[in-house]
Amino acid sequence: MPLEKRNAIVTGSTSGIGLSIARAFAKEGANVVLNGFGDTAAIDAERASITKDFGVKAFYSSADMSKPDEIRAMVKEVEEKLGSVDILVNNAGIQHVAPIEEFPIETWNLIIAINLSAAFHAIAAAVPGMKARKWGRIINTASAHSLVASPFKAAYVSAKHGIAGLTKTAALELATHGVTVNCISPGYVWTPLVEKQIPDTMASRNLTREQVINDVLLKAQPTKQFVTSDQVAALAVFLASDAAAQITGANYTIDGGWTAE
Ligand code: NAD
């Protein structure tokens, strides 16, 4: 199995894309650390099901990705508990849709903290161990919004463009240390994050739910289909494998052709 004996942290993995990535890593033999918010019993059940289904260790960290100290402590704790952090997936993210002049300042700060700064803190904490072991994989979940913009998503688009830059910078710094750093840029993936922004988009653009799905979300995707979280997870597994050792600093789109236009 390509990821056997690797230890992986996937931030924001109690739901959506992160959960699919954690399960896909476990299927390929990696021990996984889940992270994110949610119902304690449901998270525990997920952890138990990963261990039962794939025979790997599965832990949970409640670290809040808006809090630098908790992020750095999470990496340290996992290194102590599992011996290493070999794969780090910076995936936690939130969204808010509003015109720029009405965009709440605290929401701007929170999106920048979770969607961008959290990756900086986790990378900074994980890099010394990866360098010492001369092996590491850092995968950042960016977005088609790391390459193109949409109106009313000022903080999200700024954070995602930022994470694309952080990815390239870290890739160059770590290029001779056996550590690759890449980002995955999905188009619209059907997850709770997308579901939650439908009401705000309906309000800000005065549209029905169907109009938002067909004329706003899927309008951008030439295939007219949502990406699935399992498709994103399959790409993450490849980037974490030894076969991807010479891929670094890349930004992989998986967006049904959105950014080709
Ligand atoms: P989701 O809402 O299903 O999952 C988000 C995860 O992040 C959850 O586990 C949540 O608990 C966690 N999270 C949120 N705030 C957190 C915090 N402060 N600390 C720790 N965890 C926190 O969303 P998703 O669609 O799976 O999104 C995952 C990533 O994929 C995000 O970075 C998002 O920007 C990106 N993305 C999503 C899409 C899409 O269409 N769904 C497209 C492109 C990129």
Tab-separated table of N, CA, C and O in Angstrom, residues 66-170:
chain	number	residue	atom	x	y	z
A	66	SER	N	-8.325	28.570	13.738
A	66	SER	CA	-8.186	30.038	13.793
A	66	SER	C	-7.224	30.438	14.915
A	66	SER	O	-6.968	31.625	15.116
A	67	LYS	N	-6.675	29.433	15.632
A	67	LYS	CA	-5.829	29.743	16.801
A	67	LYS	C	-4.409	29.177	16.614
A	67	LYS	O	-4.181	27.972	16.757
A	68	PRO	N	-3.442	30.055	16.293
A	68	PRO	CA	-2.073	29.605	16.003
A	68	PRO	C	-1.486	28.666	17.055
A	68	PRO	O	-0.865	27.658	16.704
A	69	ASP	N	-1.700	28.958	18.338
A	69	ASP	CA	-1.100	28.114	19.384
A	69	ASP	C	-1.659	26.695	19.336
A	69	ASP	O	-0.935	25.722	19.537
A	70	GLU	N	-2.963	26.583	19.086
A	70	GLU	CA	-3.587	25.253	19.044
A	70	GLU	C	-3.093	24.461	17.825
A	70	GLU	O	-2.915	23.250	17.880
A	71	ILE	N	-2.870	25.161	16.715
A	71	ILE	CA	-2.391	24.493	15.492
A	71	ILE	C	-0.988	23.919	15.733
A	71	ILE	O	-0.715	22.741	15.458
A	72	ARG	N	-0.120	24.765	16.272
A	72	ARG	CA	1.262	24.316	16.507
A	72	ARG	C	1.304	23.212	17.554
A	72	ARG	O	2.073	22.244	17.431
A	73	ALA	N	0.443	23.310	18.586
A	73	ALA	CA	0.392	22.270	19.627
A	73	ALA	C	-0.121	20.948	19.041
A	73	ALA	O	0.335	19.869	19.427
A	74	MET	N	-1.064	21.025	18.093
A	74	MET	CA	-1.594	19.808	17.463
A	74	MET	C	-0.470	19.032	16.758
A	74	MET	O	-0.338	17.812	16.921
A	75	VAL	N	0.350	19.753	15.991
A	75	VAL	CA	1.445	19.095	15.262
A	75	VAL	C	2.413	18.431	16.254
A	75	VAL	O	2.805	17.271	16.087
A	76	LYS	N	2.748	19.156	17.322
A	76	LYS	CA	3.672	18.639	18.334
A	76	LYS	C	3.100	17.384	19.002
A	76	LYS	O	3.788	16.370	19.159
A	77	GLU	N	1.831	17.460	19.337
A	77	GLU	CA	1.165	16.338	20.022
A	77	GLU	C	1.151	15.088	19.130
A	77	GLU	O	1.400	13.979	19.602
A	78	VAL	N	0.886	15.282	17.842
A	78	VAL	CA	0.844	14.129	16.927
A	78	VAL	C	2.252	13.538	16.774
A	78	VAL	O	2.422	12.313	16.754
A	79	GLU	N	3.257	14.407	16.706
A	79	GLU	CA	4.636	13.895	16.613
A	79	GLU	C	4.976	13.054	17.844
A	79	GLU	O	5.610	12.010	17.731
A	80	GLU	N	4.521	13.528	19.011
A	80	GLU	CA	4.810	12.780	20.243
A	80	GLU	C	4.054	11.450	20.269
A	80	GLU	O	4.594	10.415	20.626
A	81	LYS	N	2.799	11.500	19.828
A	81	LYS	CA	1.940	10.309	19.912
A	81	LYS	C	2.274	9.263	18.844
A	81	LYS	O	2.354	8.078	19.120
A	82	LEU	N	2.510	9.725	17.598
A	82	LEU	CA	2.710	8.769	16.492
A	82	LEU	C	4.167	8.670	16.037
A	82	LEU	O	4.505	7.803	15.241
A	83	GLY	N	5.014	9.590	16.503
A	83	GLY	CA	6.426	9.537	16.127
A	83	GLY	C	6.798	10.474	15.001
A	83	GLY	O	7.968	10.826	14.842
A	84	SER	N	5.803	10.887	14.193
A	84	SER	CA	6.114	11.792	13.069
A	84	SER	C	4.816	12.344	12.467
A	84	SER	O	3.746	11.777	12.655
A	85	VAL	N	4.972	13.461	11.764
A	85	VAL	CA	3.905	13.897	10.855
A	85	VAL	C	4.541	13.836	9.467
A	85	VAL	O	5.393	14.649	9.130
A	86	ASP	N	4.151	12.835	8.682
A	86	ASP	CA	4.751	12.647	7.354
A	86	ASP	C	3.966	13.382	6.279
A	86	ASP	O	4.525	13.827	5.281
A	87	ILE	N	2.659	13.420	6.483
A	87	ILE	CA	1.784	14.054	5.483
A	87	ILE	C	0.909	15.069	6.219
A	87	ILE	O	0.285	14.748	7.235
A	88	LEU	N	0.905	16.277	5.696
A	88	LEU	CA	0.072	17.335	6.285
A	88	LEU	C	-0.857	17.858	5.203
A	88	LEU	O	-0.388	18.327	4.163
A	89	VAL	N	-2.141	17.751	5.444
A	89	VAL	CA	-3.108	18.318	4.499
A	89	VAL	C	-3.801	19.495	5.176
A	89	VAL	O	-4.516	19.326	6.159
A	90	ASN	N	-3.532	20.688	4.657
A	90	ASN	CA	-4.182	21.896	5.177
A	90	ASN	C	-5.464	22.102	4.387
A	90	ASN	O	-5.437	22.580	3.251
A	91	ASN	N	-6.562	21.691	4.999
A	91	ASN	CA	-7.816	21.624	4.260
A	91	ASN	C	-8.956	22.418	4.895
A	91	ASN	O	-9.898	22.798	4.206
A	92	ALA	N	-8.858	22.696	6.210
A	92	ALA	CA	-9.983	23.376	6.876
A	92	ALA	C	-10.278	24.689	6.168
A	92	ALA	O	-9.360	25.415	5.776
A	93	GLY	N	-11.546	24.977	6.011
A	93	GLY	CA	-11.884	26.233	5.346
A	93	GLY	C	-13.332	26.607	5.580
A	93	GLY	O	-14.175	25.743	5.812
A	94	ILE	N	-13.572	27.905	5.559
A	94	ILE	CA	-14.936	28.410	5.660
A	94	ILE	C	-15.155	29.439	4.563
A	94	ILE	O	-14.201	29.898	3.922
A	95	GLN	N	-16.407	29.803	4.377
A	95	GLN	CA	-16.765	30.712	3.296
A	95	GLN	C	-17.751	31.748	3.831
A	95	GLN	O	-18.478	31.469	4.804
A	96	HIS	N	-17.762	32.909	3.243
A	96	HIS	CA	-18.822	33.897	3.525
A	96	HIS	C	-19.043	34.697	2.252
A	96	HIS	O	-18.087	35.093	1.591
A	97	VAL	N	-20.302	34.912	1.926
A	97	VAL	CA	-20.644	35.589	0.681
A	97	VAL	C	-21.315	36.922	1.011
A	97	VAL	O	-22.377	36.941	1.648
A	98	ALA	N	-20.682	38.028	0.629
A	98	ALA	CA	-21.274	39.362	0.880
A	98	ALA	C	-20.548	40.393	0.027
A	98	ALA	O	-19.357	40.226	-0.269
A	99	PRO	N	-21.236	41.477	-0.349
A	99	PRO	CA	-20.545	42.548	-1.073
A	99	PRO	C	-19.418	43.132	-0.221
A	99	PRO	O	-19.524	43.175	1.008
A	100	ILE	N	-18.362	43.572	-0.869
A	100	ILE	CA	-17.137	43.972	-0.160
A	100	ILE	C	-17.408	45.079	0.873
A	100	ILE	O	-16.855	45.065	1.975
A	101	GLU	N	-18.289	46.019	0.531
A	101	GLU	CA	-18.520	47.135	1.461
A	101	GLU	C	-19.350	46.716	2.673
A	101	GLU	O	-19.408	47.435	3.671
A	102	GLU	N	-19.979	45.546	2.583
A	102	GLU	CA	-20.763	45.049	3.727
A	102	GLU	C	-20.076	43.873	4.409
A	102	GLU	O	-20.617	43.285	5.342
A	103	PHE	N	-18.898	43.488	3.912
A	103	PHE	CA	-18.234	42.283	4.425
A	103	PHE	C	-17.825	42.512	5.885
A	103	PHE	O	-17.026	43.419	6.167
A	104	PRO	N	-18.335	41.702	6.838
A	104	PRO	CA	-17.998	41.956	8.245
A	104	PRO	C	-16.497	41.781	8.498
A	104	PRO	O	-15.893	40.804	8.053
A	105	ILE	N	-15.905	42.746	9.240
A	105	ILE	CA	-14.455	42.725	9.477
A	105	ILE	C	-14.038	41.444	10.196
A	105	ILE	O	-13.040	40.801	9.847
A	106	GLU	N	-14.840	41.039	11.198
A	106	GLU	CA	-14.458	39.831	11.957
A	106	GLU	C	-14.521	38.584	11.074
A	106	GLU	O	-13.748	37.642	11.260
A	107	THR	N	-15.425	38.574	10.084
A	107	THR	CA	-15.511	37.414	9.177
A	107	THR	C	-14.323	37.401	8.219
A	107	THR	O	-13.761	36.348	7.921
A	108	TRP	N	-13.935	38.584	7.741
A	108	TRP	CA	-12.715	38.683	6.925
A	108	TRP	C	-11.532	38.088	7.696
A	108	TRP	O	-10.806	37.231	7.195
A	109	ASN	N	-11.359	38.536	8.955
A	109	ASN	CA	-10.216	38.078	9.755
A	109	ASN	C	-10.263	36.568	9.983
A	109	ASN	O	-9.238	35.890	9.922
A	110	LEU	N	-11.458	36.037	10.225
A	110	LEU	CA	-11.597	34.600	10.500
A	110	LEU	C	-11.277	33.765	9.251
A	110	LEU	O	-10.590	32.749	9.323
A	111	ILE	N	-11.754	34.218	8.099
A	111	ILE	CA	-11.486	33.464	6.859
A	111	ILE	C	-9.990	33.479	6.540
A	111	ILE	O	-9.411	32.445	6.186
A	112	ILE	N	-9.355	34.627	6.699
A	112	ILE	CA	-7.907	34.687	6.450
A	112	ILE	C	-7.178	33.767	7.444
A	112	ILE	O	-6.239	33.045	7.083
A	113	ALA	N	-7.634	33.772	8.703
A	113	ALA	CA	-6.976	32.939	9.727
A	113	ALA	C	-7.113	31.446	9.410
A	113	ALA	O	-6.123	30.705	9.450
A	114	ILE	N	-8.330	31.002	9.098
A	114	ILE	CA	-8.572	29.553	8.913
A	114	ILE	C	-8.089	29.083	7.538
A	114	ILE	O	-7.461	28.034	7.407
A	115	ASN	N	-8.404	29.860	6.495
A	115	ASN	CA	-8.132	29.388	5.125
A	115	ASN	C	-6.697	29.645	4.668
A	115	ASN	O	-6.252	29.075	3.694
A	116	LEU	N	-5.983	30.560	5.363
A	116	LEU	CA	-4.616	30.864	4.933
A	116	LEU	C	-3.598	30.736	6.071
A	116	LEU	O	-2.690	29.908	6.004
A	117	SER	N	-3.777	31.511	7.140
A	117	SER	CA	-2.739	31.543	8.188
A	117	SER	C	-2.577	30.179	8.860
A	117	SER	O	-1.461	29.817	9.261
A	118	ALA	N	-3.661	29.416	8.985
A	118	ALA	CA	-3.572	28.092	9.631
A	118	ALA	C	-2.558	27.208	8.907
A	118	ALA	O	-1.791	26.473	9.547
A	119	ALA	N	-2.538	27.294	7.583
A	119	ALA	CA	-1.596	26.472	6.809
A	119	ALA	C	-0.158	26.901	7.102
A	119	ALA	O	0.737	26.056	7.249
A	120	PHE	N	0.062	28.215	7.218
A	120	PHE	CA	1.402	28.716	7.563
A	120	PHE	C	1.857	28.140	8.909
A	120	PHE	O	2.980	27.638	9.035
A	121	HIS	N	0.979	28.198	9.907
A	121	HIS	CA	1.365	27.716	11.242
A	121	HIS	C	1.611	26.208	11.243
A	121	HIS	O	2.581	25.734	11.837
A	122	ALA	N	0.743	25.455	10.576
A	122	ALA	CA	0.906	23.988	10.564
A	122	ALA	C	2.172	23.595	9.807
A	122	ALA	O	2.924	22.715	10.241
A	123	ILE	N	2.427	24.260	8.677
A	123	ILE	CA	3.636	23.959	7.897
A	123	ILE	C	4.880	24.284	8.739
A	123	ILE	O	5.808	23.477	8.841
A	124	ALA	N	4.871	25.475	9.356
A	124	ALA	CA	6.035	25.881	10.158
A	124	ALA	C	6.314	24.863	11.265
A	124	ALA	O	7.473	24.555	11.563
A	125	ALA	N	5.260	24.325	11.858
A	125	ALA	CA	5.443	23.367	12.951
A	125	ALA	C	5.877	21.989	12.444
A	125	ALA	O	6.625	21.279	13.122
A	126	ALA	N	5.420	21.601	11.260
A	126	ALA	CA	5.694	20.239	10.755
A	126	ALA	C	7.031	20.131	10.020
A	126	ALA	O	7.618	19.040	9.946
A	127	VAL	N	7.517	21.248	9.477
A	127	VAL	CA	8.704	21.208	8.619
A	127	VAL	C	9.983	20.701	9.318
A	127	VAL	O	10.717	19.891	8.723
A	128	PRO	N	10.277	21.107	10.552
A	128	PRO	CA	11.532	20.615	11.152
A	128	PRO	C	11.602	19.085	11.182
A	128	PRO	O	12.633	18.500	10.831
A	129	GLY	N	10.511	18.427	11.556
A	129	GLY	CA	10.490	16.960	11.602
A	129	GLY	C	10.611	16.350	10.209
A	129	GLY	O	11.330	15.365	9.999
A	130	MET	N	9.924	16.929	9.242
A	130	MET	CA	9.991	16.410	7.867
A	130	MET	C	11.413	16.540	7.320
A	130	MET	O	11.945	15.627	6.690
A	131	LYS	N	12.035	17.692	7.580
A	131	LYS	CA	13.412	17.903	7.113
A	131	LYS	C	14.348	16.883	7.759
A	131	LYS	O	15.205	16.303	7.090
A	132	ALA	N	14.184	16.665	9.055
A	132	ALA	CA	15.069	15.733	9.774
A	132	ALA	C	14.938	14.325	9.208
A	132	ALA	O	15.927	13.595	9.107
A	133	ARG	N	13.725	13.943	8.811
A	133	ARG	CA	13.503	12.577	8.274
A	133	ARG	C	13.701	12.528	6.749
A	133	ARG	O	13.565	11.480	6.135
A	134	LYS	N	13.914	13.705	6.143
A	134	LYS	CA	14.122	13.831	4.685
A	134	LYS	C	12.947	13.290	3.866
A	134	LYS	O	13.120	12.762	2.764
A	135	TRP	N	11.768	13.402	4.400
A	135	TRP	CA	10.561	12.978	3.659
A	135	TRP	C	9.356	13.723	4.209
A	135	TRP	O	9.152	13.808	5.419
A	136	GLY	N	8.574	14.244	3.316
A	136	GLY	CA	7.335	14.885	3.753
A	136	GLY	C	6.456	15.222	2.565
A	136	GLY	O	6.926	15.369	1.428
A	137	ARG	N	5.170	15.303	2.844
A	137	ARG	CA	4.200	15.701	1.816
A	137	ARG	C	3.270	16.738	2.433
A	137	ARG	O	2.624	16.473	3.451
A	138	ILE	N	3.249	17.911	1.831
A	138	ILE	CA	2.320	18.945	2.291
A	138	ILE	C	1.357	19.225	1.137
A	138	ILE	O	1.784	19.500	0.008
A	139	ILE	N	0.090	19.075	1.428
A	139	ILE	CA	-0.934	19.293	0.395
A	139	ILE	C	-1.918	20.323	0.943
A	139	ILE	O	-2.470	20.150	2.037
A	140	ASN	N	-2.081	21.396	0.207
A	140	ASN	CA	-3.014	22.436	0.637
A	140	ASN	C	-4.263	22.381	-0.230
A	140	ASN	O	-4.162	22.338	-1.464
A	141	THR	N	-5.423	22.360	0.405
A	141	THR	CA	-6.649	22.437	-0.393
A	141	THR	C	-6.869	23.900	-0.725
A	141	THR	O	-7.244	24.694	0.143
A	142	ALA	N	-6.572	24.272	-1.957
A	142	ALA	CA	-6.832	25.657	-2.394
A	142	ALA	C	-8.224	25.669	-3.006
A	142	ALA	O	-9.185	25.206	-2.380
A	143	SER	N	-8.339	26.111	-4.252
A	143	SER	CA	-9.656	26.226	-4.881
A	143	SER	C	-9.438	26.795	-6.275
A	143	SER	O	-8.400	27.428	-6.538
A	144	ALA	N	-10.425	26.609	-7.156
A	144	ALA	CA	-10.384	27.359	-8.417
A	144	ALA	C	-10.251	28.849	-8.101
A	144	ALA	O	-9.675	29.619	-8.876
A	145	HIS	N	-10.732	29.230	-6.907
A	145	HIS	CA	-10.607	30.627	-6.473
A	145	HIS	C	-9.184	30.991	-6.035
A	145	HIS	O	-8.952	32.089	-5.535
A	146	SER	N	-8.227	30.074	-6.216
A	146	SER	CA	-6.818	30.461	-6.066
A	146	SER	C	-6.289	31.012	-7.387
A	146	SER	O	-5.184	31.563	-7.451
A	147	LEU	N	-7.071	30.850	-8.454
A	147	LEU	CA	-6.644	31.250	-9.801
A	147	LEU	C	-7.541	32.304	-10.428
A	147	LEU	O	-7.086	33.110	-11.242
A	148	VAL	N	-8.819	32.235	-10.111
A	148	VAL	CA	-9.782	33.193	-10.660
A	148	VAL	C	-10.655	33.708	-9.509
A	148	VAL	O	-10.700	33.089	-8.448
A	149	ALA	N	-11.373	34.788	-9.752
A	149	ALA	CA	-12.225	35.359	-8.697
A	149	ALA	C	-13.694	35.192	-9.026
A	149	ALA	O	-14.070	34.853	-10.152
A	150	SER	N	-14.524	35.366	-8.017
A	150	SER	CA	-15.973	35.515	-8.198
A	150	SER	C	-16.386	36.687	-7.320
A	150	SER	O	-15.786	36.895	-6.258
A	151	PRO	N	-17.414	37.415	-7.709
A	151	PRO	CA	-17.838	38.527	-6.864
A	151	PRO	C	-18.380	38.048	-5.520
A	151	PRO	O	-18.839	36.905	-5.417
A	152	PHE	N	-18.310	38.893	-4.527
A	152	PHE	CA	-18.897	38.688	-3.188
A	152	PHE	C	-18.133	37.677	-2.325
A	152	PHE	O	-18.632	37.227	-1.315
A	153	LYS	N	-16.927	37.294	-2.746
A	153	LYS	CA	-16.147	36.330	-1.962
A	153	LYS	C	-14.756	36.895	-1.683
A	153	LYS	O	-13.739	36.208	-1.862
A	154	ALA	N	-14.705	38.164	-1.263
A	154	ALA	CA	-13.423	38.871	-1.148
A	154	ALA	C	-12.428	38.126	-0.266
A	154	ALA	O	-11.268	37.917	-0.653
A	155	ALA	N	-12.854	37.703	0.924
A	155	ALA	CA	-11.909	37.079	1.855
A	155	ALA	C	-11.472	35.707	1.346
A	155	ALA	O	-10.287	35.359	1.393
A	156	TYR	N	-12.429	34.931	0.870
A	156	TYR	CA	-12.135	33.571	0.407
A	156	TYR	C	-11.164	33.600	-0.779
A	156	TYR	O	-10.159	32.873	-0.792
A	157	VAL	N	-11.445	34.442	-1.761
A	157	VAL	CA	-10.591	34.513	-2.957
A	157	VAL	C	-9.194	35.015	-2.565
A	157	VAL	O	-8.180	34.495	-3.041
A	158	SER	N	-9.134	35.976	-1.658
A	158	SER	CA	-7.830	36.490	-1.210
A	158	SER	C	-7.043	35.400	-0.492
A	158	SER	O	-5.844	35.211	-0.738
A	159	ALA	N	-7.715	34.673	0.399
A	159	ALA	CA	-7.034	33.607	1.148
A	159	ALA	C	-6.561	32.501	0.207
A	159	ALA	O	-5.447	31.981	0.348
A	160	LYS	N	-7.389	32.140	-0.774
A	160	LYS	CA	-7.026	31.037	-1.676
A	160	LYS	C	-5.897	31.455	-2.635
A	160	LYS	O	-5.016	30.651	-2.938
A	161	HIS	N	-5.903	32.708	-3.106
A	161	HIS	CA	-4.746	33.171	-3.883
A	161	HIS	C	-3.499	33.144	-2.994
A	161	HIS	O	-2.407	32.802	-3.448
A	162	GLY	N	-3.682	33.499	-1.730
A	162	GLY	CA	-2.554	33.490	-0.784
A	162	GLY	C	-1.999	32.097	-0.575
A	162	GLY	O	-0.773	31.901	-0.545
A	163	ILE	N	-2.861	31.110	-0.475
A	163	ILE	CA	-2.359	29.759	-0.199
A	163	ILE	C	-1.621	29.202	-1.421
A	163	ILE	O	-0.684	28.408	-1.280
A	164	ALA	N	-2.004	29.652	-2.598
A	164	ALA	CA	-1.265	29.233	-3.796
A	164	ALA	C	0.164	29.794	-3.741
A	164	ALA	O	1.131	29.100	-4.093
A	165	GLY	N	0.313	31.005	-3.256
A	165	GLY	CA	1.648	31.609	-3.115
A	165	GLY	C	2.454	30.957	-2.015
A	165	GLY	O	3.660	30.699	-2.164
A	166	LEU	N	1.793	30.653	-0.899
A	166	LEU	CA	2.469	29.964	0.213
A	166	LEU	C	2.971	28.593	-0.254
A	166	LEU	O	4.084	28.166	0.096
A	167	THR	N	2.166	27.912	-1.050
A	167	THR	CA	2.535	26.593	-1.579
A	167	THR	C	3.823	26.676	-2.389
A	167	THR	O	4.759	25.889	-2.196
A	168	LYS	N	3.886	27.666	-3.280
A	168	LYS	CA	5.077	27.790	-4.136
A	168	LYS	C	6.312	28.147	-3.305
A	168	LYS	O	7.400	27.607	-3.532
A	169	THR	N	6.121	29.056	-2.343
A	169	THR	CA	7.257	29.478	-1.511
A	169	THR	C	7.803	28.301	-0.696
A	169	THR	O	9.018	28.051	-0.673
A	170	ALA	N	6.893	27.572	-0.040
A	170	ALA	CA	7.326	26.432	0.787
A	170	ALA	C	7.968	25.360	-0.098
A	170	ALA	O	8.959	24.728	0.290
